[in-house]
Coordinates of C-alpha atoms in Angstrom, one line a residue:
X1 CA 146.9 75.0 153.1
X2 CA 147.3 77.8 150.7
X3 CA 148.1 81.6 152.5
X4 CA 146.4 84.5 151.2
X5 CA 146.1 87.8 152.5
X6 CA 144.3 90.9 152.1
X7 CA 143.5 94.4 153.6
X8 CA 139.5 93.3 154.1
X9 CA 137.7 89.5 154.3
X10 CA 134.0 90.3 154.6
X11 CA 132.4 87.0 155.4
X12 CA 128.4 86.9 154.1
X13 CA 127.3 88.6 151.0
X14 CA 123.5 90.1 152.4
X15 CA 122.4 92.8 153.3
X16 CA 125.2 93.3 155.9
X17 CA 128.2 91.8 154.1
X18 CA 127.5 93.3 150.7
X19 CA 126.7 96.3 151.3
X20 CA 129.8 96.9 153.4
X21 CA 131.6 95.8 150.6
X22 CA 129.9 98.2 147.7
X23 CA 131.1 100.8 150.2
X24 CA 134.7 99.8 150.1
X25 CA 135.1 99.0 146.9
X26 CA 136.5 102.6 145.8
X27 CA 139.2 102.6 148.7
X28 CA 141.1 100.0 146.2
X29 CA 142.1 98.2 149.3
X30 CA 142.5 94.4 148.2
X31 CA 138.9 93.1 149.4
X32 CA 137.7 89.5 149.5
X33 CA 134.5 88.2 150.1
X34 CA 133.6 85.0 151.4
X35 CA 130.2 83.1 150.4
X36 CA 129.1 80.1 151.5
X37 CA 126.3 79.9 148.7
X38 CA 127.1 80.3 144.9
X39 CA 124.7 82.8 142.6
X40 CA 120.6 81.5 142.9
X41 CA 120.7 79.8 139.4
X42 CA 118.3 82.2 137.1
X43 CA 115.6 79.4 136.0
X44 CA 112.3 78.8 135.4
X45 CA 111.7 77.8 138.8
X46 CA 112.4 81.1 140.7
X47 CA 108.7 81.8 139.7
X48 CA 107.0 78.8 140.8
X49 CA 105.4 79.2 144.3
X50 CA 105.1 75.2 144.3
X51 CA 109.2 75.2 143.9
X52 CA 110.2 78.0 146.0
X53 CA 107.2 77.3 149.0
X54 CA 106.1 74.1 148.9
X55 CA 109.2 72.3 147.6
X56 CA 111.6 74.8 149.7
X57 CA 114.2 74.5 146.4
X58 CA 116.3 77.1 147.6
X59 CA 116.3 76.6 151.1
X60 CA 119.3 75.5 153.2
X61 CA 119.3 71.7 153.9
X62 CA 121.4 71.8 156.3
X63 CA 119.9 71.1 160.1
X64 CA 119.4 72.7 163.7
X65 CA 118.5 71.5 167.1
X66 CA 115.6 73.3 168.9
X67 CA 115.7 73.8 172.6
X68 CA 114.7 70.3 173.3
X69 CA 117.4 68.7 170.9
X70 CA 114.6 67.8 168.1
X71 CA 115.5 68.4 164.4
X72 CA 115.3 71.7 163.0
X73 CA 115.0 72.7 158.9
X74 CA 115.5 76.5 158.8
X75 CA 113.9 78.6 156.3
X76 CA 117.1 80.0 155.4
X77 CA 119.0 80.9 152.1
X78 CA 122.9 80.7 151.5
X79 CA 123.3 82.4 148.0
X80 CA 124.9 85.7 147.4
X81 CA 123.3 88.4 148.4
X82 CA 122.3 86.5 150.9
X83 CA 118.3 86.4 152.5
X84 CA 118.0 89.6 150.4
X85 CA 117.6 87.4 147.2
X86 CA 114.0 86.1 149.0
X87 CA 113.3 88.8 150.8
X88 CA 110.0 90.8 150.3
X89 CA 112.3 94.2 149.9
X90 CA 110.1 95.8 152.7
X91 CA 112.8 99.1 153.6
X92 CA 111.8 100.5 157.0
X93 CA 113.7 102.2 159.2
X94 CA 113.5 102.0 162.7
X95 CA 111.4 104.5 164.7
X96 CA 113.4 107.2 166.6
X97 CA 111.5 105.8 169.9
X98 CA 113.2 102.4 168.7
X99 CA 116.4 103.7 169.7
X100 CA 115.4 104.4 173.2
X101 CA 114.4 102.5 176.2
X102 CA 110.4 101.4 175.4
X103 CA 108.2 100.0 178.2
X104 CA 106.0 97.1 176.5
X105 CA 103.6 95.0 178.2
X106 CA 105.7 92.4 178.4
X107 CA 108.9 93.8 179.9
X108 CA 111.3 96.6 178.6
X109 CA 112.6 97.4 175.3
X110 CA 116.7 98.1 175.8
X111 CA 118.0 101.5 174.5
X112 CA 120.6 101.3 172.0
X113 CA 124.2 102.6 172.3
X114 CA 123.8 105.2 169.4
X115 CA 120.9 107.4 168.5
X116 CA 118.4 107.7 165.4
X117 CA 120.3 111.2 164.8
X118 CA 123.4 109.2 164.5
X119 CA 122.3 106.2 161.9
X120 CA 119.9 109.1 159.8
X121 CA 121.9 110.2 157.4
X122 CA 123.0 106.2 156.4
X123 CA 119.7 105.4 156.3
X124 CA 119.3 108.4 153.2
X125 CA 122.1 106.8 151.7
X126 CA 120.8 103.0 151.6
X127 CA 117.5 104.1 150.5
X128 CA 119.3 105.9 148.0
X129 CA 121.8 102.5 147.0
X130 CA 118.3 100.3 147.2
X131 CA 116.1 102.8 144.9
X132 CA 113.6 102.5 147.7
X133 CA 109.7 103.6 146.6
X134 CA 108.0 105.4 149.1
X135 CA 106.1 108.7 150.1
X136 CA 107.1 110.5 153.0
X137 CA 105.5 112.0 155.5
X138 CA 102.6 109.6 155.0
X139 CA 103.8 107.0 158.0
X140 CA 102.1 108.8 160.9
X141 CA 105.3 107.4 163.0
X142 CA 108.1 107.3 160.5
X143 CA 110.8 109.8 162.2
X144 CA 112.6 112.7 160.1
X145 CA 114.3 112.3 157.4
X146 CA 117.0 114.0 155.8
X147 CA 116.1 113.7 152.5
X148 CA 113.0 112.5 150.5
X149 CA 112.7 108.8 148.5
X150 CA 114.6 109.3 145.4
X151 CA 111.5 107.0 143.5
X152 CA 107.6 108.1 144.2
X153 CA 106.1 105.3 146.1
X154 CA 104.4 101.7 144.1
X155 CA 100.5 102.5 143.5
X156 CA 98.0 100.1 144.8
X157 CA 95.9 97.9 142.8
X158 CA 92.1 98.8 143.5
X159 CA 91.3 96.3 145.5
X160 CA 94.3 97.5 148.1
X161 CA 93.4 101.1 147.5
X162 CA 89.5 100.7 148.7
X163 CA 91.1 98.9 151.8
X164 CA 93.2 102.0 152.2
X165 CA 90.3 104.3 152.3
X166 CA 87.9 101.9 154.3
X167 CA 91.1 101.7 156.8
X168 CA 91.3 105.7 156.4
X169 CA 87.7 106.7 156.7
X170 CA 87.8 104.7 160.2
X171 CA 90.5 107.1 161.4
X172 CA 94.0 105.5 161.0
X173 CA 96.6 106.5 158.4
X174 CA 97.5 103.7 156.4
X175 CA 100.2 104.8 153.8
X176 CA 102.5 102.8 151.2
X177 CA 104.7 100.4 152.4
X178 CA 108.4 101.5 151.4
X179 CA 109.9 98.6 148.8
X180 CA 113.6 98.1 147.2
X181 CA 111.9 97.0 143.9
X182 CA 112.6 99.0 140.5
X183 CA 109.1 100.0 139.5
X184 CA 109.0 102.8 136.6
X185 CA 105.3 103.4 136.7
X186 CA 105.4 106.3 134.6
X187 CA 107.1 103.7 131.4
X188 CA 106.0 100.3 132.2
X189 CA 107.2 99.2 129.1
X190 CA 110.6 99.7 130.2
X191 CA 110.0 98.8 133.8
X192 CA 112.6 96.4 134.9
X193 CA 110.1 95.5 137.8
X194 CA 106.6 94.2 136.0
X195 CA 105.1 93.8 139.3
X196 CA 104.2 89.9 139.4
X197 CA 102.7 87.7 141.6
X198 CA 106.4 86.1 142.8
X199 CA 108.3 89.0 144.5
X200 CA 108.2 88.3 148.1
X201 CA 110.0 85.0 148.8
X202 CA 111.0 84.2 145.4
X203 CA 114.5 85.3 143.8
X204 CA 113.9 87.9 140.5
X205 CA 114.3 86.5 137.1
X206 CA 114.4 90.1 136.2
X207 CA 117.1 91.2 138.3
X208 CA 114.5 94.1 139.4
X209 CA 114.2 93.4 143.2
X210 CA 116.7 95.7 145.1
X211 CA 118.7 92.8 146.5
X212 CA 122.5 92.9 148.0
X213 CA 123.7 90.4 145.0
X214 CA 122.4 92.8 142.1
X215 CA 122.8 96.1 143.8
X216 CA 126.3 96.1 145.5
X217 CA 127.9 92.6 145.4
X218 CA 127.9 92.3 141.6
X219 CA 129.2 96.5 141.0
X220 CA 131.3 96.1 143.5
X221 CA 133.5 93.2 142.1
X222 CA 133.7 95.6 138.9
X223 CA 136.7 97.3 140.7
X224 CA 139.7 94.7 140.5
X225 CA 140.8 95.3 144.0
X226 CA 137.2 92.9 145.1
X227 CA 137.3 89.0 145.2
X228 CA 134.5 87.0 145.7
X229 CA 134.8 83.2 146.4
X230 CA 131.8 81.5 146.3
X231 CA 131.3 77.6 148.4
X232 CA 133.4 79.4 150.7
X233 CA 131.9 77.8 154.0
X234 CA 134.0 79.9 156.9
X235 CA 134.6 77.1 160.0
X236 CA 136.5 79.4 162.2
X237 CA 138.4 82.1 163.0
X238 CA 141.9 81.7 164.3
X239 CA 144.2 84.3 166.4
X240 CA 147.4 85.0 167.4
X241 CA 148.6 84.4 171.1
X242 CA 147.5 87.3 172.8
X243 CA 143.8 86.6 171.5
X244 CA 143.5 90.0 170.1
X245 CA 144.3 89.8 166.6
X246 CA 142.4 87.2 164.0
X247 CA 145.5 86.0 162.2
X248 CA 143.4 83.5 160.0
X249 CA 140.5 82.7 158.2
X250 CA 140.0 78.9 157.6
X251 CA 137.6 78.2 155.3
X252 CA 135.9 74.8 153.5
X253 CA 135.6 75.2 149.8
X254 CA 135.4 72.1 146.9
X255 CA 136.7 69.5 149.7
X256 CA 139.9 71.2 150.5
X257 CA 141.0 73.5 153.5
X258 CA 142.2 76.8 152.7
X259 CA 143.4 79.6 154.6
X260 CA 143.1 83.5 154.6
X261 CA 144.4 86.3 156.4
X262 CA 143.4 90.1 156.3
X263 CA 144.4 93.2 158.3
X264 CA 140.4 93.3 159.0
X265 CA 137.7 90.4 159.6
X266 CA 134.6 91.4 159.3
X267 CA 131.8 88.9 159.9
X268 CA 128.3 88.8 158.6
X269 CA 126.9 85.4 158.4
X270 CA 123.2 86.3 159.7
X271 CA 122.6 86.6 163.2
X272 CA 122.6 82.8 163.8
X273 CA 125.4 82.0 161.9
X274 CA 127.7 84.7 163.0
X275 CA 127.3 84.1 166.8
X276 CA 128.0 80.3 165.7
X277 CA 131.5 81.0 164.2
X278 CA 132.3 83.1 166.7
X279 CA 131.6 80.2 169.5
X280 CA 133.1 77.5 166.8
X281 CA 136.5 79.6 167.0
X282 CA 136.9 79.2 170.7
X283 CA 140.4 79.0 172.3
X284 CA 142.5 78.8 174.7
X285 CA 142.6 83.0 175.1
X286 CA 138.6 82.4 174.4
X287 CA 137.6 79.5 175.8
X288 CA 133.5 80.4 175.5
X289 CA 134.1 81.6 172.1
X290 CA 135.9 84.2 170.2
X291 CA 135.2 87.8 172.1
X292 CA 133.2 85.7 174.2
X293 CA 134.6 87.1 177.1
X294 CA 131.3 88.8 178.3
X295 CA 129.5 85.3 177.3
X296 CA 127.2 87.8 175.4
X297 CA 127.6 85.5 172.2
X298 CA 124.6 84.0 170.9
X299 CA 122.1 85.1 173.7
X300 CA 119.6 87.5 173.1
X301 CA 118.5 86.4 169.7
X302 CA 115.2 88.0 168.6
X303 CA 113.1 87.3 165.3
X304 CA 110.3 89.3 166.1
X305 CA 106.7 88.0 166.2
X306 CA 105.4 87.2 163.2
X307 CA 102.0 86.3 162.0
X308 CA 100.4 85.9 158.8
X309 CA 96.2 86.9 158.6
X310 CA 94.0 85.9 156.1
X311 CA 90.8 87.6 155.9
X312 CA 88.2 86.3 153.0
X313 CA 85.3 87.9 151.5
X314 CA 82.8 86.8 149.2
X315 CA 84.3 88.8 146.6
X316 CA 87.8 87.8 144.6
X317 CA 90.9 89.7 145.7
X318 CA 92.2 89.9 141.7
X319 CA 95.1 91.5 143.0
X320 CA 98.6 90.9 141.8
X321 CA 101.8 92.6 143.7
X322 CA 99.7 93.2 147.3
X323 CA 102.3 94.2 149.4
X324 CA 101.9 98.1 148.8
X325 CA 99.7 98.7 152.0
X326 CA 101.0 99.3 155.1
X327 CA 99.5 100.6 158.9
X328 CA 101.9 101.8 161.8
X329 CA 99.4 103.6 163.8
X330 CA 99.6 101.0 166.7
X331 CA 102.7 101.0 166.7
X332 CA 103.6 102.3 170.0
X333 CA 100.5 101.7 171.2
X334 CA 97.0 103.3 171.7
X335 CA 94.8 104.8 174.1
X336 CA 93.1 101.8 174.9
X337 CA 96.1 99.8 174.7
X338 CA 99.2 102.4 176.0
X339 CA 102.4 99.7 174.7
X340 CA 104.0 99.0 171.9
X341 CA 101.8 97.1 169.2
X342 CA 103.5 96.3 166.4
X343 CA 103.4 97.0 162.5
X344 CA 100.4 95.8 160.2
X345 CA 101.3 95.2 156.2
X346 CA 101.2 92.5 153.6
X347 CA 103.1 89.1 152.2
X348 CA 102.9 88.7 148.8
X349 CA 99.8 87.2 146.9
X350 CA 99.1 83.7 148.6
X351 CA 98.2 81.1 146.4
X352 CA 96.9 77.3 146.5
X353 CA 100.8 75.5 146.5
X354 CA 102.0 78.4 149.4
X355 CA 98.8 77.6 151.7
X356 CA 99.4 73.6 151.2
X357 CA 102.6 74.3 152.3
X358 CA 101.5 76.2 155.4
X359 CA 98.6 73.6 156.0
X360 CA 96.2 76.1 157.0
X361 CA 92.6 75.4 158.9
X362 CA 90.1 75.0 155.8
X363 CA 86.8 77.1 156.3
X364 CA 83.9 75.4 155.8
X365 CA 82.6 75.9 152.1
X366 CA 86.0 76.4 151.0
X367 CA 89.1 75.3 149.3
X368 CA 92.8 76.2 149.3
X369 CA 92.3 77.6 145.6
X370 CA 89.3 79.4 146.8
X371 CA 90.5 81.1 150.2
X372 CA 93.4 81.9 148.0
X373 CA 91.3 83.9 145.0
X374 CA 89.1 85.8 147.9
X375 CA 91.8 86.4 150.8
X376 CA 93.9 89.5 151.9
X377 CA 96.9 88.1 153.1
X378 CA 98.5 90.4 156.0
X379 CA 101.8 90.1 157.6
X380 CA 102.0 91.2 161.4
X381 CA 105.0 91.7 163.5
X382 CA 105.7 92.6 166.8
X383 CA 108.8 93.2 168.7
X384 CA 110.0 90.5 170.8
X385 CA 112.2 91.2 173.9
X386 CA 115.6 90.4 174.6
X387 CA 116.3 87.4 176.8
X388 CA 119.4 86.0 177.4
X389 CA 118.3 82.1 177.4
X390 CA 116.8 83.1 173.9
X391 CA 120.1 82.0 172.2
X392 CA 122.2 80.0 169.7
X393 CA 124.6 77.5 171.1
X394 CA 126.3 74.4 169.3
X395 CA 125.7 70.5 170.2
X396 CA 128.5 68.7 170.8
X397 CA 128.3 67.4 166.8
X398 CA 128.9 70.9 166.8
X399 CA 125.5 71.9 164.5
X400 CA 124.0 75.0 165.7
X401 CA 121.2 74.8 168.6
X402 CA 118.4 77.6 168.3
X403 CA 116.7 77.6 171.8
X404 CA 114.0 80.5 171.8
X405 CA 110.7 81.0 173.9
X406 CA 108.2 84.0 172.6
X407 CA 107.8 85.9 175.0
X408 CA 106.1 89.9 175.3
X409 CA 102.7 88.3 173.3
X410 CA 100.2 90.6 174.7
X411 CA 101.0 93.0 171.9
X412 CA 100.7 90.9 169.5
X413 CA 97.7 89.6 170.2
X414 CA 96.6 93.1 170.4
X415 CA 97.0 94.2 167.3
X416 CA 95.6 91.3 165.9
X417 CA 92.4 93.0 167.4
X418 CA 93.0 96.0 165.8
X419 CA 93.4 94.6 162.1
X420 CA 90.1 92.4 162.9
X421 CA 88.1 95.5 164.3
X422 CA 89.2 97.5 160.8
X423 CA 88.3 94.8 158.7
X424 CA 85.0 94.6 160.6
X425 CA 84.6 98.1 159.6
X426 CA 85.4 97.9 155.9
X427 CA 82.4 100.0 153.4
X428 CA 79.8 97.4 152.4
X429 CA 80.1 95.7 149.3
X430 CA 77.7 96.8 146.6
X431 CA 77.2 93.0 146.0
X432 CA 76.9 91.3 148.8
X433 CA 76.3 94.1 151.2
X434 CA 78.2 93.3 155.3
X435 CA 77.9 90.0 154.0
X436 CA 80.6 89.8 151.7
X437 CA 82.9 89.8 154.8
X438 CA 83.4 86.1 155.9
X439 CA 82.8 85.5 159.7
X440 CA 82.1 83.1 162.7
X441 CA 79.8 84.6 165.1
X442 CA 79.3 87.9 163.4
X443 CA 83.2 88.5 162.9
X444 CA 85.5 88.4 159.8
X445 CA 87.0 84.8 159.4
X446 CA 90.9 84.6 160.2
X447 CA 93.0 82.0 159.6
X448 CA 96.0 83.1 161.3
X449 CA 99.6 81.1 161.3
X450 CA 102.3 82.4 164.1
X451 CA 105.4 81.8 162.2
X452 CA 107.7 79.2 163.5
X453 CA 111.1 78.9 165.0
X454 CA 112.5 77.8 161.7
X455 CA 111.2 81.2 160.3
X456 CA 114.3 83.2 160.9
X457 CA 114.2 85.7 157.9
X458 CA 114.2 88.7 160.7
X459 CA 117.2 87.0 162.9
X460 CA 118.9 89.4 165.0
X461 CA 120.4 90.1 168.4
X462 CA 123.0 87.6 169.2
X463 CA 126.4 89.7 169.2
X464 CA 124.4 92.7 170.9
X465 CA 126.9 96.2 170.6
X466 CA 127.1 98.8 173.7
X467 CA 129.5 100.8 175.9
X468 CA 129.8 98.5 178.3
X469 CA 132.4 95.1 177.7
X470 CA 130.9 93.2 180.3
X471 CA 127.0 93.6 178.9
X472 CA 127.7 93.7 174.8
X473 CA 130.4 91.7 172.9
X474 CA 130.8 94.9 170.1
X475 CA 131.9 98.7 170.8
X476 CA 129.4 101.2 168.7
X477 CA 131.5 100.6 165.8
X478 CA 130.9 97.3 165.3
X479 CA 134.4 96.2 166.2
X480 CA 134.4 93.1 168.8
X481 CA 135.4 94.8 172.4
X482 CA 138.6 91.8 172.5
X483 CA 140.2 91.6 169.3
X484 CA 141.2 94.4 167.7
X485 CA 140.6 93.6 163.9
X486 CA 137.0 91.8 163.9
X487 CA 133.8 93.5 163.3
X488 CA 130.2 92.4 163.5
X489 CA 127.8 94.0 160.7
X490 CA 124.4 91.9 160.1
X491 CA 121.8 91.7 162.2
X492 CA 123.6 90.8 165.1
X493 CA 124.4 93.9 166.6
X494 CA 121.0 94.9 167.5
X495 CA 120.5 95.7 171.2
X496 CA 116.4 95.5 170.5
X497 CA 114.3 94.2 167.5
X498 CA 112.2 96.8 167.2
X499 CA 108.9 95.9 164.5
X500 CA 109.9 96.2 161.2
X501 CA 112.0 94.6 158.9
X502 CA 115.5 94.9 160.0
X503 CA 117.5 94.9 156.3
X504 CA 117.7 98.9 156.3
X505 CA 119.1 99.0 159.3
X506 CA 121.7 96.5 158.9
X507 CA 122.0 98.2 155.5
X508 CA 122.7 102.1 156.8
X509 CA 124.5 100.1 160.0
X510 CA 126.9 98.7 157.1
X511 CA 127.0 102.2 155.3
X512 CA 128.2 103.4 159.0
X513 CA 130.8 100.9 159.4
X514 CA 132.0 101.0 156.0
X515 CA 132.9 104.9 156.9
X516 CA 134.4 104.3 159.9
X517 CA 136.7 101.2 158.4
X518 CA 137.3 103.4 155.6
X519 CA 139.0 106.0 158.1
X520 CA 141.0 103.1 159.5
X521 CA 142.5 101.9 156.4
X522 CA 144.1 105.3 155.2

């Protein structure tokens, strides 16, 4: 085995790992970053939905168990930059309520170990690093913010913009959804972004979607103190023999074994795989897995409740980049429905490959091509709850197990009924009058699809942080409460899931870390 060693291994390139490393790139501490993927190959490909959705090209083949020990193909990427190459670049922060304890119908929302007032100012910053569009002040529940967007918000194409004012005249506050793409609407012709029908899901031929590979991995390994090694699959973590110190890195890369050490491990696999290599590197010092000590690793994994609504109409939907729109005013809940709801916006433009792929009910009188030129295509999530027997384990072949039961669905289903009774109550079309609003029984046709288990682009909560050793298996910076040199910074850390995307948050949560190793290493 070869020996190696540097001030920093950062293991995962996403939103967690690379960001942490764009910040500690100027220290000139020697930094190496481990990926398991190599770079998405730019090709012709990246813009077919029948590739990318259908075909699941640049999915993950490796497999999970579920719960009952039945095969499991997660929709996962392993490339660098991580899920941020597929992601729809959706850049929410949390609400300040988020960070407190929240009573939902189904059971309570956890507080988190730090405040909004604390991770503010690093969420100014990443929106800042990931040119984030937006307007504020028109989120009717978005909390303060310390600074505006740097980039005016991305218009809506008129088909999005008379659902905005139908959704407005019926007394909600829809507003534009916040997105990490570079849009220059005042010189398209220059534009990197040219707002196409394959942003969310597919990686960017133009290199214009705010992703961790483009905007921090790549400028960060222009200072010669950053390595990256790419098919650098991490199988565990060893220690020395108190069990407080990471002593060694082993890693699996072109068929050989190969060993690194560092002064500071930081690990940021995703959610799943994180909690995974931490239980992988069990010994005798941690014999449930590495800071284990709580058995706190792996449980509580959340991936919110997600749902994706069609609603058709009579009339096309010619629209081309539809995720612009977005509705939080059920978020926390309403007075005919006083708990948290959840977060209304859109997936990108659906098409007849991405709907064979999701198999979805056909309506009488149409096709896939059809419902796909006349739908709206909303994306709806809703917090899910922390449960402990919601977790990741590992068979004894060793593969990962994801065991999960949805649970606090009341909301969910909730605002469903909100989104129907507002499309219900869009202006009538001048062509085909109420009518032009599909329906069964006098209400708007939806074809809904709960996304499954294998959907795990929002994975977080399995290597929870707190105050307390014995209930969280990270202090509030991040670093593991047994072993002195490891830290924690993707999505794992989260204490509650909250509604919205969680890349900002791991993002500033990086940003936060990054400033606190940075103190450390002077």
């Amino acid at each position: 085995m070869s020996l190696h060693h540097y001030d920093v291994i950062v293991i995962g390139s996403g939103a967690g790992g690379g960001t942490l490393v764009h910040r500690l790139a100027p220290t000139g501490k020697r930094i190496l970053l481990l990926e398991r993927g190599d770079y998405v190959p730019r090709e012709p490909e990246n813009w077919s939905t029948r590739a990318v959705n259908a075909e699941g090209r640049y999915n993950t083949k490796e497999e999970w168990r579920d719960r009952a020990g039945k095969p499991l193909h997660p929709h996962t990427n392993y490339w660098v930059g991580g899920n941020t190459k597929f992601y729809g670049a959706a850049l929410f922060r949390l609400r300040r309520e988020d960070f407190g304890e929240l009573r939902h119908h189904g059971g309570l929302s956890p507080a988190w170990p730090i405040s909004y007032d604390d991770l503010e100012p690093y969420y100014t910053q990443a929106e800042q690093l990931y040119q984030v569009r937006g307007n504020r002040g028109e989120d009717p529940t978005e909390p303060e913010a310390s600074g505006p967007y740097c980039h005016p918000a991305v218009s809506h194409e008129p088909r999005i913009a008379q659902l905005a004012e139908d959704f407005a005249r019926q007394g909600v506050r829809p507003f534009h959804t916040p997105l990490g793409v570079m849009r220059n609407e005042r010189d398209p012709r220059t534009s990197p972004c040219i707002r196409c029908a394959t942003c969310d899901g597919h990686p960017c031929l133009l290199n214009a979607k705010a992703d961790a590979q483009v905007i921090c991995v790549d400028p960060a390994l222009r200072h010669p103190n950053v390595t990256l090694l790419t098919g650098a699959y991490v199988s565990r973590l060893e220690t020395d023999a108190s069990g407080r110190t990471v002593t060694g890195v082993l890693v699996e890369r072109d068929g050989a074994a190969e060993r690194y050490t560092a002064d500071i491990v930081v690990v940021a696999a995703g959610a799943i795989n994180s909690a995974a290599l931490l239980l992988r590197s069990a010994s005798d010092r941690h014999p449930r897995g590495l800071a284990n000590g709580s058995d706190m690793v792996g449980r509580h994994y959340m991936g919110h409740i997600n749902s994706v609504l069609m609603a058709l109409s009579r009339c096309p939907n010619p629209t081309i980049f539809q995720k612009t729109l977005s509705v939080n005013d059920f978020y926390l809940g309403s007075p005919d429905f006083p708990h948290p709801m959840g977060h209304i916006s859109f997936v990108g433009k659906l098409d007849a490959d991405t709907l064979s792929a999701g198999a979805p009910a056909i309506a009488p009188g149409w096709t896939l091509d059809l419902m796909a030129r006349h739908s709206l295509d909303f994306w709806l999530t809703s917090e899910d709850l922390p449960d402990p027997e919601n977790r990741v384990t590992l068979d004894r072949e060793g593969r990962i197990v994801l065991s999960y039961r949805p649970n606090n669905e009341e909301g969910h289903r909730q605002l469903t009924r909100k989104l129907q009774q507002l499309m219900q109550g869009q202006t009538a079309c001048g062509v085909h009058g109420h009518d032009c609003h599909q329906g069964l029984f006098g209400r708007n046709l939806f074809l809904g699809q709960r996304i499954p288990l294998a959907g795990v682009a929002h994975q977080n909560g399995t290597i929870r942080f707190g105050h307390d050793p014995h209930t969280s298996a990270l202090d509030v910076h991040c670093r593991a409460h047994e072993v002195d040199n490891l830290y924690v910074v993707d999505g794992s850390f989260f204490p509650s899931s909250g509604a919205v995307n969680p890349a900002l948050t791991i993002m500033a949560n990086a940003l936060r870390v990054g400033d606190h190793l940075a103190g450390r290493l002077t």
